[in-house]
C-alpha atoms as one frame of an Amber mdcrd trajectory, in Angstrom:
protein
   0.000   0.000   0.000   2.853   2.353   0.848   4.468   1.631  -2.538   1.203
   2.417  -4.349   0.883   5.702  -2.430   4.434   6.677  -3.383   3.727   5.869
  -7.038   0.556   7.973  -6.978   2.458  10.845  -5.339   5.198  10.608  -7.975
   2.573  10.554 -10.764   0.856  13.616  -9.306   4.146  15.517  -9.077   5.007
  14.605 -12.675   1.662  15.976 -13.832   2.218  19.201 -11.933   5.660  19.534
 -13.525   4.059  20.257 -16.883   4.328  24.035 -17.384   2.408  25.871 -20.113
   3.305  29.347 -21.402   0.901  31.414 -23.520   1.072  34.978 -24.749   1.576
  37.516 -27.502   4.529  39.758 -28.435   3.872  43.370 -29.498   5.677  46.594
 -30.389   5.670  48.879 -27.326   4.971  52.032 -29.346   2.565  50.885 -32.070
   0.997  48.015 -30.102   1.169  45.920 -33.299   1.977  42.213 -33.069   5.522
  41.116 -33.966   5.375  37.935 -36.066   7.985  35.206 -35.733   9.831  36.615
 -32.725  12.392  34.278 -31.148  11.636  32.908 -27.664  14.310  31.107 -25.649
  14.543  29.680 -22.152  17.686  29.241 -20.051  17.490  25.440 -20.315  17.955
  25.543 -24.106  14.344  25.449 -25.293  13.657  27.687 -28.308  10.553  28.511
 -30.355   9.045  31.343 -32.386   5.806  33.288 -32.244   3.330  32.789 -35.074
   2.355  35.300 -37.749   0.089  37.080 -35.244   2.852  37.293 -32.631   1.230
  34.606 -30.468   3.071  31.760 -28.779   1.985  28.656 -26.899   4.298  25.916
 -25.668   4.541  23.274 -22.948   7.686  22.670 -20.873   8.588  19.653 -18.772
   9.593  21.940 -15.909   9.331  25.613 -15.132  12.525  27.570 -15.983  13.349
  30.762 -14.161  13.611  33.126 -17.123  12.449  33.541 -20.698  14.124  35.781
 -23.303  12.352  37.307 -26.303  14.307  38.797 -29.219  13.361  40.391 -32.537
  15.518  42.044 -35.161  15.541  45.834 -34.695  14.260  45.575 -31.101  15.804
  45.364 -27.673  15.748  41.830 -26.282  13.621  41.303 -23.189  14.123  38.808
 -20.369  11.279  38.122 -17.931  10.795  35.949 -14.880   8.422  33.016 -15.355
   7.520  32.723 -11.700   5.201  35.709 -11.944   3.933  35.133 -15.489   0.164
  35.222 -16.034  -1.821  32.453 -17.793  -1.804  34.684 -20.880   0.777  37.477
 -21.102   1.358  40.376 -23.483   5.062  41.107 -23.883   6.139  44.485 -25.312
   9.489  45.053 -27.037  11.163  48.445 -27.447  12.607  49.388 -30.851  16.364
  49.943 -30.806  17.223  53.620 -30.902  20.114  53.069 -33.306  18.549  50.184
 -35.156  20.531  49.362 -38.248  18.716  49.812 -41.503  18.587  46.843 -43.849
  21.975  46.614 -45.550  21.821  46.913 -49.321  24.493  46.054 -51.847  23.984
  47.792 -55.169  20.349  48.391 -54.196  19.829  44.635 -53.815  18.173  43.241
 -50.702  20.635  40.677 -49.181  17.653  38.424 -48.380  16.861  38.301 -52.104
  20.444  37.260 -52.846  20.102  34.358 -50.400  16.746  33.268 -51.856  18.179
  33.395 -55.370  20.894  30.957 -54.255  18.293  28.739 -52.557  16.373  28.544
 -55.836  19.576  27.894 -57.762  20.550  24.989 -55.485  17.091  23.368 -55.225
  17.957  20.378 -57.371  21.002  19.562 -55.216  19.201  20.065 -51.883  15.867
  18.379 -52.620  16.046  14.816 -51.156  13.654  13.566 -53.857  16.028  14.826
 -56.539  19.368  14.047 -54.922  18.564  10.596 -53.509  17.632   7.645 -55.694
  15.763   5.708 -53.011  14.935   5.926 -49.322  12.391   4.620 -46.872  11.258
   5.491 -43.373   8.460   4.953 -40.909   6.319   7.741 -39.532   3.941   8.245
 -36.644   1.080  10.682 -37.189  -1.427  11.972 -34.671  -4.345  14.215 -35.645
  -6.564  15.796 -33.024  -9.450  18.219 -32.909  -9.397  19.955 -29.577  -9.216
  23.265 -27.732  -7.020  24.799 -25.048  -9.032  24.640 -21.804  -7.176  27.697
 -20.432  -8.592  29.875 -23.216 -12.211  29.118 -22.241 -13.751  31.069 -19.370
 -16.240  28.329 -18.602 -18.658  30.330 -16.502 -22.420  29.943 -16.486 -24.084
  33.040 -17.990 -27.435  34.205 -16.657 -29.460  36.479 -18.944 -32.090  38.693
 -17.320 -35.063  40.566 -18.779 -33.798  43.716 -17.045 -30.027  43.812 -16.628
 -30.322  46.429 -13.858 -32.981  44.974 -11.586 -32.256  41.325 -12.476 -35.733
  40.366 -11.318 -36.553  37.866 -14.091 -34.297  35.310 -15.804 -34.686  34.774
 -19.541 -32.314  31.813 -19.735 -29.229  30.262 -18.206 -26.457  29.573 -20.700
 -24.104  26.852 -19.515 -22.638  25.914 -22.919 -19.180  27.347 -22.151 -19.123
  25.603 -18.797 -20.043  22.247 -20.367 -17.563  22.686 -23.227 -14.721  23.524
 -20.842 -15.640  20.542 -18.665 -15.458  18.212 -21.680 -12.291  19.662 -23.180
 -10.520  19.543 -19.810 -10.765  15.755 -19.899 -10.609  14.757 -23.573 -10.206
  15.884 -27.197 -13.131  16.203 -29.574 -11.559  13.833 -32.099  -8.372  11.765
 -32.310  -6.795   9.502 -34.896  -3.353   7.918 -35.139  -1.545   6.073 -37.880
   1.832   4.449 -38.402   3.069   4.367 -41.978   6.003   3.225 -44.013   7.070
   5.603 -46.776   9.086   4.273 -49.705  10.713   6.394 -52.380  12.054   5.146
 -55.696  12.625   8.100 -57.970  10.216   9.659 -58.808   7.555   7.646 -56.907
   6.681   8.158 -53.230   4.321   5.584 -51.736   2.783   5.357 -48.277   1.823
   2.026 -46.736  -0.352   2.369 -43.638   0.783  -0.293 -41.177  -1.532   0.680
 -38.334  -4.504   2.986 -37.912  -6.584   3.916 -34.913  -9.540   6.290 -34.998
 -11.438   7.174 -31.855 -14.962   5.794 -32.024 -14.471   3.622 -35.109 -13.491
  -0.033 -35.449 -12.923   0.521 -39.171 -11.420   3.934 -39.947 -12.854   6.504
 -42.337 -10.350   5.902 -45.125 -10.805   9.340 -46.694  -9.476  10.919 -43.486
  -6.411   8.671 -43.522  -5.497   9.961 -46.956  -6.362  13.601 -46.391  -3.479
  15.768 -47.658  -2.923  18.558 -45.151   0.414  19.848 -46.434   3.000  19.105
 -49.113   5.584  16.436 -48.395   8.280  18.519 -50.124   8.827  22.258 -49.803
  10.913  22.353 -52.974   8.051  22.064 -55.476   7.007  25.180 -57.384   3.527
  24.801 -55.924   3.196  24.338 -52.175   0.011  22.675 -50.996  -1.678  23.677
 -47.772  -5.006  22.057 -46.952  -5.789  20.941 -50.518  -5.044  24.394 -51.953
  -1.906  25.037 -53.981   0.057  28.279 -53.614   3.146  29.516 -55.394   6.090
  28.489 -53.243   8.364  31.196 -51.762  11.259  29.303 -53.381   9.608  28.630
 -56.762  11.633  29.531 -59.835  10.132  33.028 -60.161   9.243  33.582 -56.506
  11.258  36.841 -56.292   8.637  38.503 -58.494   5.805  37.609 -56.127   7.343
  37.601 -52.634   9.358  40.042 -50.539  11.979  38.779 -48.085  13.728  40.061
 -44.972  16.579  38.677 -42.841  15.370  38.247 -39.263  18.058  36.391 -37.366
  20.836  33.825 -37.400  20.826  30.623 -35.386  22.231  27.097 -35.327  20.503
  23.773 -36.150  22.334  20.442 -36.016  25.508  22.460 -35.287  25.278  24.226
 -38.642  24.926  28.004 -39.123  21.433  28.996 -40.298  19.931  32.282 -41.552
  16.299  33.024 -40.682  14.328  34.847 -43.391  10.800  36.220 -43.277   8.724
  36.147 -46.474   5.367  37.597 -47.449   3.450  37.913 -50.691   3.729  41.370
 -52.263  -0.036  41.491 -52.739  -1.831  41.918 -49.408  -4.003  38.987 -48.278
  -2.729  36.772 -51.065  -0.341  33.849 -51.035   1.801  32.493 -48.248   3.586
  34.149 -45.356   6.163  32.666 -43.016   9.782  31.807 -42.278  12.574  30.029
 -44.112  15.635  28.726 -42.245  18.505  28.517 -44.733  21.810  26.661 -44.311
  24.593  29.248 -44.759  26.888  26.739 -46.437  24.744  24.910 -49.027  21.597
  27.120 -49.065  19.296  24.229 -48.243  16.054  24.705 -46.327  16.466  23.348
 -42.796  13.111  24.513 -41.456  10.072  26.185 -42.992   6.956  27.823 -41.564
   4.157  28.268 -44.123   1.087  30.301 -43.177  -2.102  31.408 -44.907  -4.681
  33.679 -43.309  -8.245  33.979 -44.561 -11.466  32.058 -44.023  -9.274  29.719
 -41.960  -5.884  30.431 -40.431  -3.617  27.565 -41.463   0.003  26.923 -40.515
   2.296  24.207 -41.803   5.764  23.644 -40.310   8.520  21.472 -41.801  11.620
  20.483 -39.804  14.698  18.739 -41.196  17.754  16.876 -39.941  21.163  16.876
 -41.619  22.518  13.621 -43.060  26.308  14.143 -43.213  27.053  11.147 -45.446
  24.498  12.146 -48.083  25.098  15.874 -47.431  21.388  16.610 -47.535  18.754
  17.935 -45.113  15.989  15.329 -44.765  12.434  16.061 -43.494  12.071  14.682
 -39.985   8.895  16.327 -38.640   5.772  18.037 -39.996   3.238  20.062 -38.029
  -0.094  21.363 -39.224  -2.682  23.531 -37.467  -6.031  25.048 -38.444  -7.865
  27.666 -36.419 -10.865  29.782 -37.254 -10.249  32.783 -39.507 -12.521  35.611
 -40.567 -15.580  34.555 -42.520 -19.166  35.743 -42.769 -20.281  32.183 -43.543
 -19.793  28.935 -41.598 -16.830  26.947 -42.939 -16.807  23.153 -42.951 -13.676
  21.028 -43.338 -12.877  17.302 -43.500 -16.007  16.593 -45.489 -18.203  18.608
 -43.137 -17.103  16.705 -40.031 -15.745  19.901 -38.484 -17.434  23.270 -38.851
 -16.245  26.719 -37.801 -19.051  29.179 -37.094 -19.420  32.447 -39.019 -17.753
  35.626 -37.774 -20.094  37.807 -35.728 -19.957  41.559 -36.336 -20.953  42.243
 -32.747 -17.711  42.629 -30.803 -19.600  42.105 -27.547 -21.234  38.902 -28.691
 -20.425  35.650 -27.010 -17.845  33.419 -28.701 -18.919  30.057 -30.058 -17.121
  26.802 -29.285 -15.505  26.869 -32.743 -13.719  30.102 -31.767 -11.568  27.999
 -29.427 -11.477  24.760 -31.422  -8.517  23.889 -33.602  -7.240  20.956 -35.651
  -3.661  19.881 -35.113  -1.606  17.206 -36.842   1.983  16.121 -36.239   4.029
  13.590 -38.192   7.416  12.367 -36.911   9.876  10.304 -38.942  11.897   7.361
 -37.584  13.823   4.330 -38.897  15.153   6.276 -41.876  17.167   4.171 -44.355
  18.838   5.534 -47.476  19.317   2.569 -49.819  19.878   1.937 -53.512  18.240
  -1.516 -53.507  14.631  -0.477 -52.880  11.887  -1.652 -55.247   8.346  -0.397
 -54.706   5.505  -2.865 -55.232   2.091  -1.674 -56.465   3.458   1.799 -57.178
   0.287   2.833 -59.033  -1.456   3.604 -55.723  -0.263   6.483 -53.562  -1.467
   4.862 -50.327  -1.904   1.201 -49.469  -3.688   0.176 -46.276  -2.664  -3.169
 -44.810  -5.574  -5.520 -44.156  -4.786  -5.719 -40.440  -3.995  -2.004 -40.009
  -7.042  -1.354 -37.817  -6.459  -4.464 -35.676  -3.077  -3.625 -34.160  -2.589
  -4.372 -30.463  -1.160  -2.147 -27.719   2.321  -3.599 -28.165   2.412  -2.314
 -31.760   1.375   1.180 -30.717   3.746   1.346 -27.765   6.580   0.336 -30.061
   5.797   2.819 -32.844   4.545   5.888 -31.015   7.314   8.476 -30.857   5.776
   9.765 -27.622   3.332   8.189 -25.218  -0.287   9.361 -25.171  -1.249  11.929
 -22.575  -4.183  11.413 -20.243  -6.607  13.470 -22.412  -5.798  11.375 -25.496
  -6.290   8.090 -23.649  -9.594   9.314 -22.286 -10.663  10.388 -25.800 -10.468
   6.806 -27.035 -12.448   5.506 -24.074 -15.198   8.140 -24.281 -15.633   8.264
 -28.075 -15.516   4.471 -28.412 -18.246   4.273 -25.794 -20.404   6.990 -27.429
 -20.109   5.524 -30.919 -20.837   1.981 -29.715 -23.784   3.058 -27.575 -25.331
   5.122 -30.339 -24.504   2.576 -33.043 -23.018   5.531 -34.926 -20.607   3.515
 -37.072 -23.455   1.411 -38.448 -25.511   4.559 -39.047 -22.651   6.136 -41.017
 -22.368   3.050 -43.240 -26.149   3.059 -43.671 -26.025   6.776 -44.523 -23.388
   6.223 -47.174 -25.580   3.579 -48.788 -28.562   5.948 -48.740 -26.526   8.746
 -50.349 -25.707   6.373 -53.227 -29.352   5.390 -53.499 -29.341   2.013 -51.763
 -31.203   0.656 -48.758 -29.286  -2.309 -47.299 -31.367  -5.283 -46.244 -29.294
  -8.278 -45.203 -27.254  -9.500 -48.165 -29.127  -7.323 -50.665 -29.099  -3.558
 -51.298 -32.388  -2.270 -52.677 -31.938   0.378 -55.380 -34.052   3.494 -54.752
 -33.767   4.592 -58.407 -36.328   2.041 -59.495 -39.065   2.809 -56.990 -40.807
   5.670 -58.781 -40.151   7.982 -61.735 -42.116   9.805 -64.425 -41.810  10.581
 -68.138 -44.245  11.563 -70.888 -44.157   8.144 -72.550 -44.540   5.787 -69.574
 -46.293   8.186 -67.254 -45.538   7.081 -63.706 -43.020   4.229 -63.658 -42.906
   1.997 -60.584 -40.441  -0.775 -59.912 -38.031  -2.583 -57.647 -34.395  -3.607
 -58.004 -30.996  -3.853 -56.384 -27.694  -5.673 -56.071 -26.119  -8.182 -53.697
 -23.573  -6.721 -51.261 -20.343  -7.899 -49.612 -22.281  -9.819 -46.981 -23.465
 -12.135 -49.769 -20.057 -12.442 -51.453 -17.017 -10.310 -52.253 -16.336 -12.280
 -55.436 -19.819 -12.845 -56.883 -22.696 -10.421 -57.391 -26.211 -10.496 -58.841
 -28.193  -7.445 -59.846 -31.457  -6.689 -61.574 -34.695  -4.713 -61.621 -38.219
  -4.786 -62.950 -40.440  -1.788 -63.694 -43.924  -1.055 -65.036 -45.177   2.051
 -66.878 -48.736   3.006 -65.919 -49.267   4.889 -69.229 -47.676   2.525 -71.765
 -48.696  -0.512 -69.664 -45.475  -2.368 -70.406 -43.030  -4.274 -68.189 -39.291
  -3.567 -68.366 -36.604  -5.580 -66.652 -32.895  -6.343 -66.311 -30.950  -9.244
 -64.846 -27.196  -9.608 -64.547 -24.317 -11.262 -62.739 -20.550 -10.782 -62.440
 -17.511 -12.550 -60.957 -14.526 -10.785 -59.412 -11.232 -12.172 -60.741  -8.775
  -9.547 -59.466  -8.645  -7.930 -56.022  -5.955  -5.286 -56.519  -7.187  -4.404
 -60.030 -10.852  -4.774 -58.951 -11.569  -6.691 -62.179 -15.041  -8.116 -62.804
 -16.335 -10.244 -65.680 -20.077 -10.176 -66.134 -23.100 -10.365 -68.363 -26.687
  -9.094 -68.436 -29.931  -8.956 -70.394 -32.083  -5.802 -70.550 -35.527  -5.105
 -71.996 -36.173  -1.408 -71.433 -36.565   1.993 -73.111 -34.093   4.857 -73.577
 -34.245   8.485 -74.707 -33.317   8.903 -78.391 -29.921  10.452 -79.286 -28.838
  10.556 -75.637 -25.162  10.240 -74.723 -23.787   8.238 -71.815 -20.399   6.911
 -70.775 -20.211   3.348 -69.481 -17.656   4.324 -66.802 -19.839   7.052 -65.272
 -20.415   6.559 -61.580 -23.917   5.749 -60.539 -25.559   8.962 -59.305 -28.668
   8.744 -57.187 -31.313  11.435 -57.611 -34.588  11.673 -55.765 -35.931  12.959
 -59.056 -34.464  13.087 -62.564 -35.890  16.300 -64.059 -35.287  15.832 -67.789
 -37.265  12.601 -68.409 -40.369  14.265 -66.947 -40.835  16.079 -70.280 -39.434
  13.471 -72.717 -41.786  11.519 -74.972 -39.423  10.149 -77.675 -37.853   6.823
 -76.669 -36.755   3.611 -78.290 -37.089   0.104 -76.908 -33.990  -2.073 -76.783
 -33.559  -5.743 -75.989 -29.832  -6.007 -75.230 -27.527  -8.915 -74.412 -24.296
  -7.623 -72.877 -20.991  -9.169 -71.847 -18.333  -7.012 -70.197 -15.052  -6.719
 -68.314 -14.560  -3.801 -65.925 -11.134  -3.191 -64.412  -8.827  -0.656 -62.767
  -5.660  -2.487 -63.752  -4.293   0.534 -65.658  -3.067   3.138 -63.111  -5.509
   5.965 -62.367  -8.123   4.651 -64.778 -11.374   2.769 -64.760 -11.966   0.801
 -67.951 -14.929  -1.137 -69.316 -14.701  -3.457 -72.341 -18.005  -4.817 -73.573
 -19.830  -6.587 -76.372 -23.528  -5.860 -76.931 -26.194  -7.236 -79.238 -29.377
  -5.125 -79.329 -32.731  -5.267 -81.072 -33.960  -1.677 -81.471 -37.550  -0.484
 -81.950 -38.223   3.303 -82.129 -41.359   4.205 -80.146 -42.184   7.306 -82.217
 -42.856   8.128 -85.872 -39.486   7.471 -87.495 -38.076   5.666 -90.526 -34.422
   5.312 -91.477 -33.567   5.063 -95.186 -30.350   3.368 -96.302 -29.471   1.693
 -99.620 -33.115   2.095-100.685 -34.233   0.055 -97.663 -36.715   1.383 -95.088
 -35.883   0.521 -91.462 -38.469   0.812 -88.705 -36.745  -1.805 -86.513 -33.095
  -2.783 -86.673 -30.365  -4.793 -84.948 -26.891  -3.811 -83.781 -23.843  -5.819
 -82.717 -21.194  -3.582 -81.173 -17.974  -3.636 -79.219 -17.045  -0.773 -76.965
 -14.207   0.427 -74.740 -14.787   3.197 -72.215 -11.946   4.739 -70.180 -12.150
   7.198 -67.297  -8.675   8.655 -66.649  -7.939  10.801 -63.593  -4.193  11.487
 -63.944  -3.951  14.031 -61.136  -6.008  12.139 -58.545  -4.470   9.913 -55.895
  -5.740   6.451 -55.013  -5.775   4.377 -51.856  -5.784   0.580 -51.874  -7.907
  -0.922 -49.096  -9.160  -4.435 -48.406 -12.414  -3.564 -50.198 -10.785  -2.062
 -53.299  -9.350   1.209 -54.594 -10.604   4.564 -53.312 -10.052   7.858 -55.106
  -9.252   9.654 -51.860  -7.798  12.788 -53.439  -9.906  13.947 -56.388  -8.002
  16.236 -58.696  -8.900  17.844 -61.984  -8.959  17.796 -64.946 -10.514  14.378
 -65.537 -10.730  12.753 -68.951 -13.224  10.272 -70.390 -12.887   8.495 -73.748
 -15.289   6.026 -75.321 -15.086   4.218 -78.657 -17.931   2.121 -80.075 -17.649
   0.043 -83.261 -20.242  -2.120 -84.948 -19.488  -5.672 -86.090 -20.997  -5.806
 -89.616 -20.851  -9.576 -90.110 -21.679 -10.637 -86.567 -25.214 -11.807 -85.734
 -27.885  -9.811 -87.581 -26.130  -6.451 -87.522 -27.761  -3.975 -89.954 -25.288
  -1.063 -90.048 -21.555  -0.406 -90.182 -20.605   2.541 -88.000 -18.310   3.864
 -85.296 -18.695   6.443 -82.500 -16.028   8.434 -80.671 -17.042  10.273 -77.486
 -14.817  12.395 -75.255 -15.302  14.507 -72.144 -13.045  16.738 -70.047 -14.110
  17.963 -66.595 -12.434  20.611 -64.472 -13.438  21.809 -61.021 -11.905  24.174
 -58.501 -13.280  24.677 -54.993 -12.464  27.602 -52.735 -12.421  27.668 -48.931
 -14.938  30.539 -48.937 -17.544  28.263 -50.521 -17.191  29.335 -54.165 -16.683
  26.799 -56.943 -15.772  27.018 -60.638 -16.396  24.219 -63.136 -15.678  23.711
 -66.835 -17.180  20.908 -68.921 -16.114  20.033 -72.475 -17.786  17.243 -74.395
 -17.571  16.105 -78.018 -18.870  13.260 -80.172 -18.289  12.043 -83.703 -20.064
   9.354 -85.732 -18.681   7.803 -88.893 -20.536   5.324 -91.056 -24.268   4.585
 -91.118 -26.318   5.151 -87.951 -30.014   5.899 -87.288 -31.182   9.016 -85.443
 -31.873   6.990 -82.279 -28.131   6.672 -81.637 -26.911  10.127 -82.750 -26.592
  13.219 -80.494 -29.198  15.649 -79.132 -26.842  17.624 -76.759 -29.286  17.253
 -73.845 -32.174  19.726 -74.466 -34.567  20.591 -71.618 -37.261  22.970 -72.883
 -40.892  22.240 -73.729 -42.499  23.055 -77.099 -45.119  25.407 -75.601 -46.078
  28.880 -76.811 -46.476  30.435 -73.371 -43.442  31.052 -71.142 -45.328  30.030
 -68.004 -46.280  26.704 -69.608 -42.581  25.927 -70.086 -41.691  26.240 -66.380
 -40.377  22.820 -65.342 -37.416  21.468 -63.383 -33.879  22.484 -64.443 -31.306
  19.815 -65.322 -27.679  19.655 -64.229 -25.769  20.175 -67.510 -28.661  20.442
 -69.995 -29.481  23.282 -72.403 -32.457  24.948 -70.709 -33.548  27.066 -73.730
 -33.134  24.264 -76.322 -36.404  22.545 -77.188 -36.769  18.774 -77.138 -35.974
  17.228 -80.552 -35.038  20.666 -81.937 -31.463  19.733 -82.946 -29.749  16.494
 -83.892 -26.096  15.964 -84.796 -23.767  13.268 -86.030 -20.826  15.303 -84.718
 -20.798  17.998 -82.037 -18.779  19.867 -79.413 -20.209  21.382 -76.229 -18.626
  23.754 -73.702 -20.031  24.836 -70.342 -18.716  27.310 -67.763 -20.128  27.574
 -64.234 -19.108  29.700 -61.274 -20.923  29.315 -57.983 -20.723  32.157 -55.478
 -20.920  31.534 -51.749 -24.358  31.449 -50.170 -25.836  34.787 -49.141 -28.148
  35.094 -46.140 -31.136  37.228 -47.126 -33.254  36.100 -44.190 -32.748  33.598
 -41.385 -33.927  30.619 -43.460 -33.347  32.064 -46.913 -29.738  31.509 -48.027
 -29.589  31.212 -51.827 -26.521  30.132 -53.758 -25.986  32.057 -57.011 -24.395
  30.154 -59.916 -23.514  31.932 -63.184 -23.725  29.665 -66.243 -22.762  29.896
 -69.924 -23.238  27.047 -72.422 -22.457  26.732 -76.106 -22.530  23.979 -78.727
 -21.686  23.437 -82.388 -22.632  20.451 -84.544 -23.428  18.982 -87.940 -25.610
  16.194 -89.317 -24.390  14.126 -92.259 -26.982  12.705 -94.684 -30.090  14.372
 -93.189 -32.184  12.872 -96.023 -31.918   9.442 -94.358 -34.089  10.435 -91.368
 -37.828  10.552 -92.067 -40.785  11.262 -89.770 -39.330  13.837 -87.377 -38.555
  17.537 -87.920 -35.261  18.948 -86.643 -32.478  21.472 -87.217 -28.683  21.237
 -87.103 -26.114  23.048 -84.956 -23.780  24.114 -87.766 -24.260  27.806 -86.798
 -23.837  27.148 -83.088 -26.096  27.434 -80.038 -25.513  29.803 -77.112 -27.257
  30.408 -73.800 -26.342  32.132 -70.542 -28.119  32.549 -67.272 -28.137  31.941
 -63.553 -29.118  29.337 -61.025 -30.396  30.655 -57.715 -30.257  27.363 -55.837
 -31.404  26.427 -52.342 -33.444  29.570 -51.760 -35.592  27.698 -49.288 -35.315
  24.062 -48.188 -33.500  22.978 -51.326 -35.832  24.743 -53.773 -34.482  27.360
 -56.157 -35.071  29.263 -59.379 -33.118  29.429 -62.637 -33.288  31.756 -65.610
 -31.599  31.421 -69.030 -31.509  33.425 -72.259 -30.805  32.103 -75.741 -28.785
  34.239 -78.155 -26.623  33.991 -81.258 -27.388  32.639 -84.762 -30.096  30.243
 -83.515 -31.959  32.903 -81.558 -35.720  32.754 -82.164 -37.760  35.713 -83.515
 -40.036  35.986 -80.478 -38.253  37.284 -77.364 -40.085  35.085 -74.869 -39.221
  31.941 -76.861 -35.561  32.605 -76.044 -36.225  32.786 -72.299 -36.419  29.771
 -69.990 -37.439  29.977 -66.347 -37.107  26.777 -64.336 -37.395  25.522 -60.802
 -34.410  23.786 -59.237 -34.057  21.456 -56.318 -30.859  20.519 -54.494 -31.329
  17.875 -51.832 -28.812  17.802 -48.991 -28.755  14.556 -47.022 -26.601  16.089
 -44.281 -24.268  13.079 -44.027
């Protein structure tokens, strides 16, 4: 018992020995913050203030004194025995402060940066070294500093003077402080092995642990917070690329200043401050430069805006290789200045909007921050390394989420503190009790349009839809899931049109023959209808919509009975490919006759082969036990599809070929804005009926009155183009969209304005072959511009478009399209 008491006493004393120092450094005269000031203690500890002059660090024991220094200012030494929980330290400018030395009107900092840029190839480990590998330990937390939260219970009275009647008691700060004192809000750890074989860098996740989850959220494991290398021309910070302060032409965009000199790994280092020449644009921070070889030995990268983000890179010197190698990375996000709430990590963390009222109470997100630290160990520089499965950027070992305590104790670079340990216990308990992990998996299925039921996922697409030909269409369908088998699947559906009184159905099966390549061989039979001249790519991901607006107004379809055999695979890096053979019997369900070689065709047969490739060259992929995941979606993306008939195979009637291409580009901004560009083109050679040509996705009714044409807007359709107005055997289409951030007009009215411009050109060869339907061609081009005012109220919105150019119609109102829009947000 005495021994236990002594151990508890020792543990208590060790906890009390932790000493935290917080504060801000300012100019005594101007009261402005001094960014990146140097802070040293007498026991050798050294750090710097951030871009706002703030500092926050934890010491194992309390030193007696702390010294603060800044170029051009008198150093200041203070006693730490009387320091407050949060201190403001003022520095006096030196009376005879030296002005920045110039040589031939050249800033000496610029001379140093020029040499850094010149020596990049020799100092970049990924350029100088052929191969290397190392292990890393990464810990990511979402938390807050308990000392920064007052934690009192606020009582609000009707009359602040008399205090005779209480309106409410606000204990949110008290509860938040009580929680954050004991645990973090979120915690995840991972141990990885990085392998480099020029020019490929691959991460293999050996162990992963996420508070509250037995199986981790893989997208979070692959989330790219900051660049691995600081030598690239573009430096990435939180999925946004900025021009690097040491890019080839950085001197044109950044200004530099020498701050200090210091020593790292017993080598002389110059400390330089950099900032973009344009205010509130680009990066700001510090570069520590080796005086001898002009390599970067430490870097602090900072961006201030909607979020305040800081990335720190630390290096160690390898004397044999004569190169500085990255040994530690730190990343931190805190709330910035924004009039709109800002969500990160897929909406899992949200920072509240900035309040104009300076006296208003701060929200919990004002104190919350995200912090990540990666530390390198077991570094080996070798020339015999060969990377397996180099086509994936990240590979997750099958047993990564099943590692025991011995694994974690061996690979953690530092033991978990009490708050971290408690986080696992509490969050695991909350998630298990609330069955949250199962609900998340269920939610993901729902988002994709499936309702899981045992070994079968019911497909919501087939339940109910409407078009002018079938009227209301009801049905049921789905696909077997992994609980049934990971190597065999069955899928199918059946549907019935209440207006055409006909049954449609599909049945199919496939076998998985490759795990890493996710290769399936399958076949199916379909008896269904399809819109004439519509374009689709076989590799397109299945998108679930509660409603599909365009078919509501479509009345021209053709029936097809199709036998299909296919192979789908991801064996080619960064692609998804489908090879298929199809035999179809086609019957147009409208007044149409195709004339060829003096023969009249009302029904016809087609035997075709097709290859469809989706190529995402800039995206990164993660290999998990359940297949590849595109965890880092980058643009542009390219799609190519080639279809060729087989003239002498089965009862094929026509000899033709089709080439379809698509390019997609998208750029998202932290302030909620988004820009997209879509290019699509198609070309047909040979003999092909109108049913399989191009209509460029029209979405306007043939009604005289504007009000009669008000329907639901499509996603990428031409809103002022009438159904069956144009047909093409070759076409190009271009669309530009820019979505502005949502604007709050009223409490529940927050519309999102999207500006849209679309244009198309096309041509139709041998128009005399198509009888029974009137149409025009796009040889003079088609142009429309307008706006989408989405999510005005509960997902509903309004769009307006105007048609102009050579195909503009004589009557003004015929060129105008007003539509309703609906954007459904599941909230997952």
